[in-house]
Amino acid sequence: MAEDSQRNFRSVYYEKVGFRGVEEKKSLEILLKDDRLGILPPHQETHLVVMVHRREQFYDVHHALQVMRFINDTTPQTEAFLHMHQLEMGKLSRSSLYTLEPEDELFLAIANTIEEMADDDVDCYWLTKHFVHHLDTKFRDSQAAMQKGFEHYLNLEDSRLMAHLKVCNALEKLPYDLWFRKCFAGCLPASSLQRVWDKLVSGSCKILVFVAVEIMLTFKMKMTTLNKSNTMNEFLEKIPEDNTDQIVNKAIDLWHKHCGIPAHSV
């Protein structure tokens, strides 16, 4: 869970609701003073009461969907979370022809990852709901800039690999949507993503750029043996999990190398 040098983003949430089993880390002390996900109000004395209401709200909405026969005991939990979110947002559709919108796919991707991190369904729902809102309000228009940043820093780190991608016409077809819009949910395992998402909660979406760059650098031998964008994407959309922690460590090093050490990461 918590790394020696980095603080797990969930620790902020758990401390806010009175659980202090996670080791205190100075690196992200600012998050203790400012709940950047907006899950709880600023007045700490109200947190336990608010969480009681949040728990009741969760079960009320979940029960309502069961009564409506929209979900049942066999419905995957993250799918139930999506329908709960849609109901609360006034976007629940009864049409049998309904297809998932991009925002729904994002919610499910984030929920599936947080489900592996959280020990409680209520926690998982509220963390997902507010994390998705955080992404939507803070980084909605950042994807194009992140793609350009990825190309810039990859070229600085390995111009030959960059040239190979251009020759193969693969540069524009890389899985940017998975990497940047979904924050690598479904691409990297939850255990490795925790440190990356710490940075996102702290306000830096640029860490995603350096994770993407480091993935390419780590697997550059593989990439240079592939000459078609579709085969590259098949590999990059589900990379081997045996060294993803190392990829994240090196990505953070790259982030510091090119951007300095932001105040919230010291």
PDB file of C-alpha atoms in Angstrom:
ATOM      1  CA  MET A   1       0.000   0.000   0.000  1.00  0.00           C
ATOM      2  CA  ALA A   2       2.036   3.019   1.169  1.00  0.00           C
ATOM      3  CA  GLU A   3       5.511   3.222  -0.325  1.00  0.00           C
ATOM      4  CA  ASP A   4       8.530   4.261   1.741  1.00  0.00           C
ATOM      5  CA  SER A   5       8.959   7.486  -0.198  1.00  0.00           C
ATOM      6  CA  GLN A   6       5.409   8.147  -1.401  1.00  0.00           C
ATOM      7  CA  ARG A   7       2.072   8.375   0.335  1.00  0.00           C
ATOM      8  CA  ASN A   8      -0.897   6.364  -0.934  1.00  0.00           C
ATOM      9  CA  PHE A   9      -3.699   8.646  -2.128  1.00  0.00           C
ATOM     10  CA  ARG A  10      -6.256   6.562  -0.222  1.00  0.00           C
ATOM     11  CA  SER A  11      -4.531   7.338   3.071  1.00  0.00           C
ATOM     12  CA  VAL A  12      -5.817  10.904   2.818  1.00  0.00           C
ATOM     13  CA  TYR A  13      -9.370   9.645   2.519  1.00  0.00           C
ATOM     14  CA  TYR A  14      -9.060   7.089   5.321  1.00  0.00           C
ATOM     15  CA  GLU A  15      -7.503   9.609   7.688  1.00  0.00           C
ATOM     16  CA  LYS A  16     -10.315  12.023   6.918  1.00  0.00           C
ATOM     17  CA  VAL A  17     -12.875   9.509   8.154  1.00  0.00           C
ATOM     18  CA  GLY A  18     -10.927   8.635  11.283  1.00  0.00           C
ATOM     19  CA  PHE A  19      -8.777   5.652  10.253  1.00  0.00           C
ATOM     20  CA  ARG A  20      -5.128   6.351  11.027  1.00  0.00           C
ATOM     21  CA  GLY A  21      -3.552   2.979  10.381  1.00  0.00           C
ATOM     22  CA  VAL A  22      -1.642   4.281   7.360  1.00  0.00           C
ATOM     23  CA  GLU A  23       1.833   5.593   8.077  1.00  0.00           C
ATOM     24  CA  GLU A  24       2.163   9.373   8.067  1.00  0.00           C
ATOM     25  CA  LYS A  25       4.395  10.684   5.241  1.00  0.00           C
ATOM     26  CA  LYS A  26       5.714  14.238   4.927  1.00  0.00           C
ATOM     27  CA  SER A  27       5.841  14.036   1.121  1.00  0.00           C
ATOM     28  CA  LEU A  28       2.151  14.782   0.735  1.00  0.00           C
ATOM     29  CA  GLU A  29       1.273  16.532   3.974  1.00  0.00           C
ATOM     30  CA  ILE A  30      -0.549  19.163   1.958  1.00  0.00           C
ATOM     31  CA  LEU A  31      -3.213  16.605   1.136  1.00  0.00           C
ATOM     32  CA  LEU A  32      -3.978  16.170   4.820  1.00  0.00           C
ATOM     33  CA  LYS A  33      -4.885  19.835   4.992  1.00  0.00           C
ATOM     34  CA  ASP A  34      -6.768  19.925   1.704  1.00  0.00           C
ATOM     35  CA  ASP A  35      -9.023  17.057   0.624  1.00  0.00           C
ATOM     36  CA  ARG A  36      -8.424  17.490  -3.097  1.00  0.00           C
ATOM     37  CA  LEU A  37     -10.980  14.881  -4.071  1.00  0.00           C
ATOM     38  CA  GLY A  38     -13.695  16.852  -2.297  1.00  0.00           C
ATOM     39  CA  ILE A  39     -15.170  13.767  -0.648  1.00  0.00           C
ATOM     40  CA  LEU A  40     -15.529  15.436   2.737  1.00  0.00           C
ATOM     41  CA  PRO A  41     -16.275  18.992   3.931  1.00  0.00           C
ATOM     42  CA  PRO A  42     -13.418  21.131   5.283  1.00  0.00           C
ATOM     43  CA  HIS A  43     -14.559  20.957   8.926  1.00  0.00           C
ATOM     44  CA  GLN A  44     -13.063  17.788  10.390  1.00  0.00           C
ATOM     45  CA  GLU A  45     -15.537  17.597  13.254  1.00  0.00           C
ATOM     46  CA  THR A  46     -18.289  16.848  10.729  1.00  0.00           C
ATOM     47  CA  HIS A  47     -16.501  14.010   8.931  1.00  0.00           C
ATOM     48  CA  LEU A  48     -17.888  11.057  10.880  1.00  0.00           C
ATOM     49  CA  VAL A  49     -21.445  12.367  10.594  1.00  0.00           C
ATOM     50  CA  VAL A  50     -21.003  13.032   6.887  1.00  0.00           C
ATOM     51  CA  MET A  51     -19.659   9.545   6.284  1.00  0.00           C
ATOM     52  CA  VAL A  52     -22.654   8.033   8.090  1.00  0.00           C
ATOM     53  CA  HIS A  53     -24.904   9.940   5.686  1.00  0.00           C
ATOM     54  CA  ARG A  54     -22.752   8.924   2.716  1.00  0.00           C
ATOM     55  CA  ARG A  55     -23.058   5.276   3.717  1.00  0.00           C
ATOM     56  CA  GLU A  56     -26.839   5.601   4.081  1.00  0.00           C
ATOM     57  CA  GLN A  57     -27.030   7.329   0.710  1.00  0.00           C
ATOM     58  CA  PHE A  58     -25.053   4.514  -0.885  1.00  0.00           C
ATOM     59  CA  TYR A  59     -27.404   1.819   0.394  1.00  0.00           C
ATOM     60  CA  ASP A  60     -30.526   3.862  -0.389  1.00  0.00           C
ATOM     61  CA  VAL A  61     -29.506   4.353  -4.020  1.00  0.00           C
ATOM     62  CA  HIS A  62     -28.364   0.749  -4.349  1.00  0.00           C
ATOM     63  CA  HIS A  63     -31.678  -0.492  -2.921  1.00  0.00           C
ATOM     64  CA  ALA A  64     -33.662   1.795  -5.228  1.00  0.00           C
ATOM     65  CA  LEU A  65     -31.991   0.234  -8.261  1.00  0.00           C
ATOM     66  CA  GLN A  66     -32.815  -3.226  -6.941  1.00  0.00           C
ATOM     67  CA  VAL A  67     -36.471  -2.295  -6.437  1.00  0.00           C
ATOM     68  CA  MET A  68     -36.529  -0.932  -9.983  1.00  0.00           C
ATOM     69  CA  ARG A  69     -35.067  -4.282 -11.062  1.00  0.00           C
ATOM     70  CA  PHE A  70     -32.238  -2.444 -12.690  1.00  0.00           C
ATOM     71  CA  ILE A  71     -29.612  -4.424 -10.782  1.00  0.00           C
ATOM     72  CA  ASN A  72     -29.688  -7.701  -8.871  1.00  0.00           C
ATOM     73  CA  ASP A  73     -27.358  -9.891  -6.819  1.00  0.00           C
ATOM     74  CA  THR A  74     -25.517 -11.059  -9.951  1.00  0.00           C
ATOM     75  CA  THR A  75     -24.771  -7.553 -11.250  1.00  0.00           C
ATOM     76  CA  PRO A  76     -21.018  -6.834 -11.158  1.00  0.00           C
ATOM     77  CA  GLN A  77     -20.343  -4.372  -8.372  1.00  0.00           C
ATOM     78  CA  THR A  78     -18.673  -1.758 -10.556  1.00  0.00           C
ATOM     79  CA  GLU A  79     -21.574  -1.912 -13.011  1.00  0.00           C
ATOM     80  CA  ALA A  80     -23.923  -1.296 -10.085  1.00  0.00           C
ATOM     81  CA  PHE A  81     -21.746   1.684  -9.104  1.00  0.00           C
ATOM     82  CA  LEU A  82     -22.119   3.101 -12.608  1.00  0.00           C
ATOM     83  CA  HIS A  83     -25.915   2.816 -12.506  1.00  0.00           C
ATOM     84  CA  MET A  84     -25.948   4.415  -9.051  1.00  0.00           C
ATOM     85  CA  HIS A  85     -23.888   7.298 -10.357  1.00  0.00           C
ATOM     86  CA  GLN A  86     -26.152   7.660 -13.392  1.00  0.00           C
ATOM     87  CA  LEU A  87     -29.244   7.682 -11.172  1.00  0.00           C
ATOM     88  CA  GLU A  88     -27.783  10.343  -8.905  1.00  0.00           C
ATOM     89  CA  MET A  89     -26.805  12.431 -11.932  1.00  0.00           C
ATOM     90  CA  GLY A  90     -30.222  12.028 -13.581  1.00  0.00           C
ATOM     91  CA  LYS A  91     -28.712  10.116 -16.506  1.00  0.00           C
ATOM     92  CA  LEU A  92     -30.068   6.610 -15.915  1.00  0.00           C
ATOM     93  CA  SER A  93     -31.521   5.153 -19.105  1.00  0.00           C
ATOM     94  CA  ARG A  94     -34.110   2.377 -19.257  1.00  0.00           C
ATOM     95  CA  SER A  95     -33.635   1.808 -22.970  1.00  0.00           C
ATOM     96  CA  SER A  96     -32.539  -1.696 -23.944  1.00  0.00           C
ATOM     97  CA  LEU A  97     -30.622  -0.078 -26.795  1.00  0.00           C
ATOM     98  CA  TYR A  98     -28.452   1.972 -24.434  1.00  0.00           C
ATOM     99  CA  THR A  99     -24.745   1.804 -25.170  1.00  0.00           C
ATOM    100  CA  LEU A 100     -21.966   2.974 -22.925  1.00  0.00           C
ATOM    101  CA  GLU A 101     -20.860   6.552 -23.444  1.00  0.00           C
ATOM    102  CA  PRO A 102     -17.153   7.442 -23.160  1.00  0.00           C
ATOM    103  CA  GLU A 103     -17.832   8.918 -19.721  1.00  0.00           C
ATOM    104  CA  ASP A 104     -19.393   5.605 -18.641  1.00  0.00           C
ATOM    105  CA  GLU A 105     -16.379   3.660 -19.898  1.00  0.00           C
ATOM    106  CA  LEU A 106     -14.116   5.996 -17.941  1.00  0.00           C
ATOM    107  CA  PHE A 107     -16.164   5.502 -14.769  1.00  0.00           C
ATOM    108  CA  LEU A 108     -16.027   1.705 -15.112  1.00  0.00           C
ATOM    109  CA  ALA A 109     -12.280   1.706 -15.807  1.00  0.00           C
ATOM    110  CA  ILE A 110     -11.569   3.813 -12.718  1.00  0.00           C
ATOM    111  CA  ALA A 111     -14.031   1.809 -10.595  1.00  0.00           C
ATOM    112  CA  ASN A 112     -12.476  -1.511 -11.587  1.00  0.00           C
ATOM    113  CA  THR A 113      -9.058  -0.269 -10.516  1.00  0.00           C
ATOM    114  CA  ILE A 114     -10.197   1.341  -7.258  1.00  0.00           C
ATOM    115  CA  GLU A 115     -12.131  -1.830  -6.428  1.00  0.00           C
ATOM    116  CA  GLU A 116      -8.747  -3.559  -6.178  1.00  0.00           C
ATOM    117  CA  MET A 117      -7.486  -0.815  -3.850  1.00  0.00           C
ATOM    118  CA  ALA A 118     -10.457  -0.289  -1.527  1.00  0.00           C
ATOM    119  CA  ASP A 119     -11.584  -2.770   1.111  1.00  0.00           C
ATOM    120  CA  ASP A 120     -15.159  -1.522   1.314  1.00  0.00           C
ATOM    121  CA  ASP A 121     -17.835  -1.088  -1.384  1.00  0.00           C
ATOM    122  CA  VAL A 122     -18.981   2.250   0.016  1.00  0.00           C
ATOM    123  CA  ASP A 123     -15.422   3.579   0.018  1.00  0.00           C
ATOM    124  CA  CYS A 124     -14.915   2.279  -3.512  1.00  0.00           C
ATOM    125  CA  TYR A 125     -18.025   4.042  -4.808  1.00  0.00           C
ATOM    126  CA  TRP A 126     -17.263   7.421  -3.263  1.00  0.00           C
ATOM    127  CA  LEU A 127     -13.584   7.318  -4.217  1.00  0.00           C
ATOM    128  CA  THR A 128     -14.512   6.438  -7.804  1.00  0.00           C
ATOM    129  CA  LYS A 129     -17.228   9.072  -8.034  1.00  0.00           C
ATOM    130  CA  HIS A 130     -15.002  11.868  -6.802  1.00  0.00           C
ATOM    131  CA  PHE A 131     -11.862  10.722  -8.585  1.00  0.00           C
ATOM    132  CA  VAL A 132     -13.745  10.770 -11.903  1.00  0.00           C
ATOM    133  CA  HIS A 133     -15.116  14.217 -11.050  1.00  0.00           C
ATOM    134  CA  HIS A 134     -11.582  15.363 -10.219  1.00  0.00           C
ATOM    135  CA  LEU A 135     -10.346  14.199 -13.623  1.00  0.00           C
ATOM    136  CA  ASP A 136     -13.279  15.806 -15.418  1.00  0.00           C
ATOM    137  CA  THR A 137     -12.918  19.200 -13.757  1.00  0.00           C
ATOM    138  CA  LYS A 138      -9.123  19.397 -13.607  1.00  0.00           C
ATOM    139  CA  PHE A 139      -7.855  17.615 -16.715  1.00  0.00           C
ATOM    140  CA  ARG A 140     -10.758  17.414 -19.196  1.00  0.00           C
ATOM    141  CA  ASP A 141      -8.961  19.445 -21.861  1.00  0.00           C
ATOM    142  CA  SER A 142      -5.434  18.197 -21.218  1.00  0.00           C
ATOM    143  CA  GLN A 143      -5.262  15.133 -23.468  1.00  0.00           C
ATOM    144  CA  ALA A 144      -4.010  16.909 -26.606  1.00  0.00           C
ATOM    145  CA  ALA A 145      -1.334  18.693 -24.572  1.00  0.00           C
ATOM    146  CA  MET A 146      -0.298  15.429 -22.921  1.00  0.00           C
ATOM    147  CA  GLN A 147       0.016  13.737 -26.316  1.00  0.00           C
ATOM    148  CA  LYS A 148       2.282  16.529 -27.535  1.00  0.00           C
ATOM    149  CA  GLY A 149       4.263  16.344 -24.300  1.00  0.00           C
ATOM    150  CA  PHE A 150       4.665  12.600 -24.736  1.00  0.00           C
ATOM    151  CA  GLU A 151       6.097  13.073 -28.234  1.00  0.00           C
ATOM    152  CA  HIS A 152       8.408  15.853 -27.033  1.00  0.00           C
ATOM    153  CA  TYR A 153       9.883  13.968 -24.080  1.00  0.00           C
ATOM    154  CA  LEU A 154      10.116  10.643 -25.889  1.00  0.00           C
ATOM    155  CA  ASN A 155      12.095  12.355 -28.627  1.00  0.00           C
ATOM    156  CA  LEU A 156      14.424  13.840 -26.005  1.00  0.00           C
ATOM    157  CA  GLU A 157      14.947  10.461 -24.356  1.00  0.00           C
ATOM    158  CA  ASP A 158      15.208   8.272 -27.465  1.00  0.00           C
ATOM    159  CA  SER A 159      15.048   9.957 -30.857  1.00  0.00           C
ATOM    160  CA  ARG A 160      15.665   6.668 -32.688  1.00  0.00           C
ATOM    161  CA  LEU A 161      12.608   5.068 -31.131  1.00  0.00           C
ATOM    162  CA  MET A 162      10.624   8.176 -31.979  1.00  0.00           C
ATOM    163  CA  ALA A 163      11.794   7.964 -35.589  1.00  0.00           C
ATOM    164  CA  HIS A 164      10.761   4.297 -35.755  1.00  0.00           C
ATOM    165  CA  LEU A 165       7.239   5.149 -34.581  1.00  0.00           C
ATOM    166  CA  LYS A 166       6.978   7.843 -37.246  1.00  0.00           C
ATOM    167  CA  VAL A 167       8.193   5.532 -40.012  1.00  0.00           C
ATOM    168  CA  CYS A 168       5.576   2.965 -38.987  1.00  0.00           C
ATOM    169  CA  ASN A 169       2.860   5.641 -38.859  1.00  0.00           C
ATOM    170  CA  ALA A 170       2.206   4.461 -35.317  1.00  0.00           C
ATOM    171  CA  LEU A 171       2.663   7.697 -33.403  1.00  0.00           C
ATOM    172  CA  GLU A 172      -0.879   8.969 -33.860  1.00  0.00           C
ATOM    173  CA  LYS A 173      -2.376   5.534 -33.184  1.00  0.00           C
ATOM    174  CA  LEU A 174      -0.865   4.779 -29.799  1.00  0.00           C
ATOM    175  CA  PRO A 175      -3.421   4.068 -27.012  1.00  0.00           C
ATOM    176  CA  TYR A 176      -3.547   7.664 -25.770  1.00  0.00           C
ATOM    177  CA  ASP A 177      -7.164   7.316 -24.661  1.00  0.00           C
ATOM    178  CA  LEU A 178      -6.261   4.452 -22.349  1.00  0.00           C
ATOM    179  CA  TRP A 179      -3.117   6.148 -21.132  1.00  0.00           C
ATOM    180  CA  PHE A 180      -4.277   9.703 -20.560  1.00  0.00           C
ATOM    181  CA  ARG A 181      -8.081   9.807 -20.376  1.00  0.00           C
ATOM    182  CA  LYS A 182      -8.344   6.599 -18.341  1.00  0.00           C
ATOM    183  CA  CYS A 183      -5.110   7.265 -16.435  1.00  0.00           C
ATOM    184  CA  PHE A 184      -3.745   3.794 -17.307  1.00  0.00           C
ATOM    185  CA  ALA A 185      -6.701   2.073 -15.608  1.00  0.00           C
ATOM    186  CA  GLY A 186      -6.898  -1.307 -17.296  1.00  0.00           C
ATOM    187  CA  CYS A 187      -3.343  -0.989 -18.579  1.00  0.00           C
ATOM    188  CA  LEU A 188      -1.245  -1.000 -15.396  1.00  0.00           C
ATOM    189  CA  PRO A 189      -2.159  -3.020 -12.276  1.00  0.00           C
ATOM    190  CA  ALA A 190      -3.746  -1.182  -9.376  1.00  0.00           C
ATOM    191  CA  SER A 191      -0.723  -1.849  -7.152  1.00  0.00           C
ATOM    192  CA  SER A 192       1.483   0.137  -9.524  1.00  0.00           C
ATOM    193  CA  LEU A 193      -1.056   2.860 -10.282  1.00  0.00           C
ATOM    194  CA  GLN A 194      -1.436   4.003  -6.690  1.00  0.00           C
ATOM    195  CA  ARG A 195       1.700   6.181  -6.779  1.00  0.00           C
ATOM    196  CA  VAL A 196       0.756   7.617 -10.166  1.00  0.00           C
ATOM    197  CA  TRP A 197      -2.703   8.535  -8.951  1.00  0.00           C
ATOM    198  CA  ASP A 198      -1.178  10.170  -5.870  1.00  0.00           C
ATOM    199  CA  LYS A 199       0.322  12.693  -8.274  1.00  0.00           C
ATOM    200  CA  LEU A 200      -2.986  13.191 -10.071  1.00  0.00           C
ATOM    201  CA  VAL A 201      -4.793  13.880  -6.816  1.00  0.00           C
ATOM    202  CA  SER A 202      -2.026  16.347  -5.964  1.00  0.00           C
ATOM    203  CA  GLY A 203      -2.748  18.218  -9.190  1.00  0.00           C
ATOM    204  CA  SER A 204      -0.197  16.967 -11.709  1.00  0.00           C
ATOM    205  CA  CYS A 205      -1.517  15.253 -14.822  1.00  0.00           C
ATOM    206  CA  LYS A 206       1.956  15.467 -16.386  1.00  0.00           C
ATOM    207  CA  ILE A 207       3.021  12.341 -14.508  1.00  0.00           C
ATOM    208  CA  LEU A 208       0.876  10.409 -17.019  1.00  0.00           C
ATOM    209  CA  VAL A 209       3.088  11.691 -19.828  1.00  0.00           C
ATOM    210  CA  PHE A 210       6.222  10.306 -18.198  1.00  0.00           C
ATOM    211  CA  VAL A 211       4.607   6.962 -17.430  1.00  0.00           C
ATOM    212  CA  ALA A 212       3.789   6.668 -21.143  1.00  0.00           C
ATOM    213  CA  VAL A 213       7.338   7.673 -22.089  1.00  0.00           C
ATOM    214  CA  GLU A 214       8.852   5.173 -19.663  1.00  0.00           C
ATOM    215  CA  ILE A 215       6.629   2.372 -20.983  1.00  0.00           C
ATOM    216  CA  MET A 216       8.011   3.028 -24.465  1.00  0.00           C
ATOM    217  CA  LEU A 217      11.592   3.179 -23.192  1.00  0.00           C
ATOM    218  CA  THR A 218      11.211   0.003 -21.157  1.00  0.00           C
ATOM    219  CA  PHE A 219       9.862  -1.932 -24.126  1.00  0.00           C
ATOM    220  CA  LYS A 220      11.800  -0.194 -26.891  1.00  0.00           C
ATOM    221  CA  MET A 221      13.417  -3.459 -28.010  1.00  0.00           C
ATOM    222  CA  LYS A 222       9.962  -4.944 -28.443  1.00  0.00           C
ATOM    223  CA  MET A 223       8.669  -1.821 -30.184  1.00  0.00           C
ATOM    224  CA  THR A 224      11.517  -1.741 -32.695  1.00  0.00           C
ATOM    225  CA  THR A 225      10.736  -5.315 -33.738  1.00  0.00           C
ATOM    226  CA  LEU A 226       7.129  -4.354 -34.539  1.00  0.00           C
ATOM    227  CA  ASN A 227       6.282  -2.524 -37.738  1.00  0.00           C
ATOM    228  CA  LYS A 228       2.497  -2.188 -37.520  1.00  0.00           C
ATOM    229  CA  SER A 229       0.550   0.113 -35.243  1.00  0.00           C
ATOM    230  CA  ASN A 230      -2.121  -2.480 -34.455  1.00  0.00           C
ATOM    231  CA  THR A 231       0.401  -4.992 -33.128  1.00  0.00           C
ATOM    232  CA  MET A 232       2.086  -2.264 -31.107  1.00  0.00           C
ATOM    233  CA  ASN A 233      -1.249  -1.293 -29.587  1.00  0.00           C
ATOM    234  CA  GLU A 234      -2.151  -4.871 -28.749  1.00  0.00           C
ATOM    235  CA  PHE A 235       1.017  -5.065 -26.685  1.00  0.00           C
ATOM    236  CA  LEU A 236       0.814  -1.591 -25.125  1.00  0.00           C
ATOM    237  CA  GLU A 237      -2.827  -1.906 -24.079  1.00  0.00           C
ATOM    238  CA  LYS A 238      -1.977  -4.739 -21.697  1.00  0.00           C
ATOM    239  CA  ILE A 239       1.694  -4.673 -20.877  1.00  0.00           C
ATOM    240  CA  PRO A 240       3.361  -7.415 -18.774  1.00  0.00           C
ATOM    241  CA  GLU A 241       2.883  -6.822 -15.057  1.00  0.00           C
ATOM    242  CA  ASP A 242       6.179  -8.193 -13.805  1.00  0.00           C
ATOM    243  CA  ASN A 243       8.039  -4.871 -13.909  1.00  0.00           C
ATOM    244  CA  THR A 244       5.331  -2.212 -13.748  1.00  0.00           C
ATOM    245  CA  ASP A 245       6.510  -0.961 -10.340  1.00  0.00           C
ATOM    246  CA  GLN A 246       9.917  -0.306 -11.881  1.00  0.00           C
ATOM    247  CA  ILE A 247       8.263   1.542 -14.766  1.00  0.00           C
ATOM    248  CA  VAL A 248       6.466   3.832 -12.304  1.00  0.00           C
ATOM    249  CA  ASN A 249       9.663   4.444 -10.332  1.00  0.00           C
ATOM    250  CA  LYS A 250      11.547   5.421 -13.483  1.00  0.00           C
ATOM    251  CA  ALA A 251       8.636   7.545 -14.690  1.00  0.00           C
ATOM    252  CA  ILE A 252       8.735   9.546 -11.452  1.00  0.00           C
ATOM    253  CA  ASP A 253      12.487   9.973 -11.918  1.00  0.00           C
ATOM    254  CA  LEU A 254      11.868  11.265 -15.452  1.00  0.00           C
ATOM    255  CA  TRP A 255       9.203  13.628 -14.108  1.00  0.00           C
ATOM    256  CA  HIS A 256      11.706  15.056 -11.630  1.00  0.00           C
ATOM    257  CA  LYS A 257      14.443  15.196 -14.275  1.00  0.00           C
ATOM    258  CA  HIS A 258      12.425  17.261 -16.738  1.00  0.00           C
ATOM    259  CA  CYS A 259      10.117  19.200 -14.428  1.00  0.00           C
ATOM    260  CA  GLY A 260      12.093  19.543 -11.219  1.00  0.00           C
ATOM    261  CA  ILE A 261      10.543  18.401  -7.957  1.00  0.00           C
ATOM    262  CA  PRO A 262       7.064  19.938  -7.507  1.00  0.00           C
ATOM    263  CA  ALA A 263       6.295  21.200  -3.999  1.00  0.00           C
ATOM    264  CA  HIS A 264       3.686  18.497  -3.388  1.00  0.00           C
ATOM    265  CA  SER A 265       6.179  15.706  -4.134  1.00  0.00           C
ATOM    266  CA  VAL A 266       8.995  16.798  -1.835  1.00  0.00           C
TER     267      VAL A 266
END
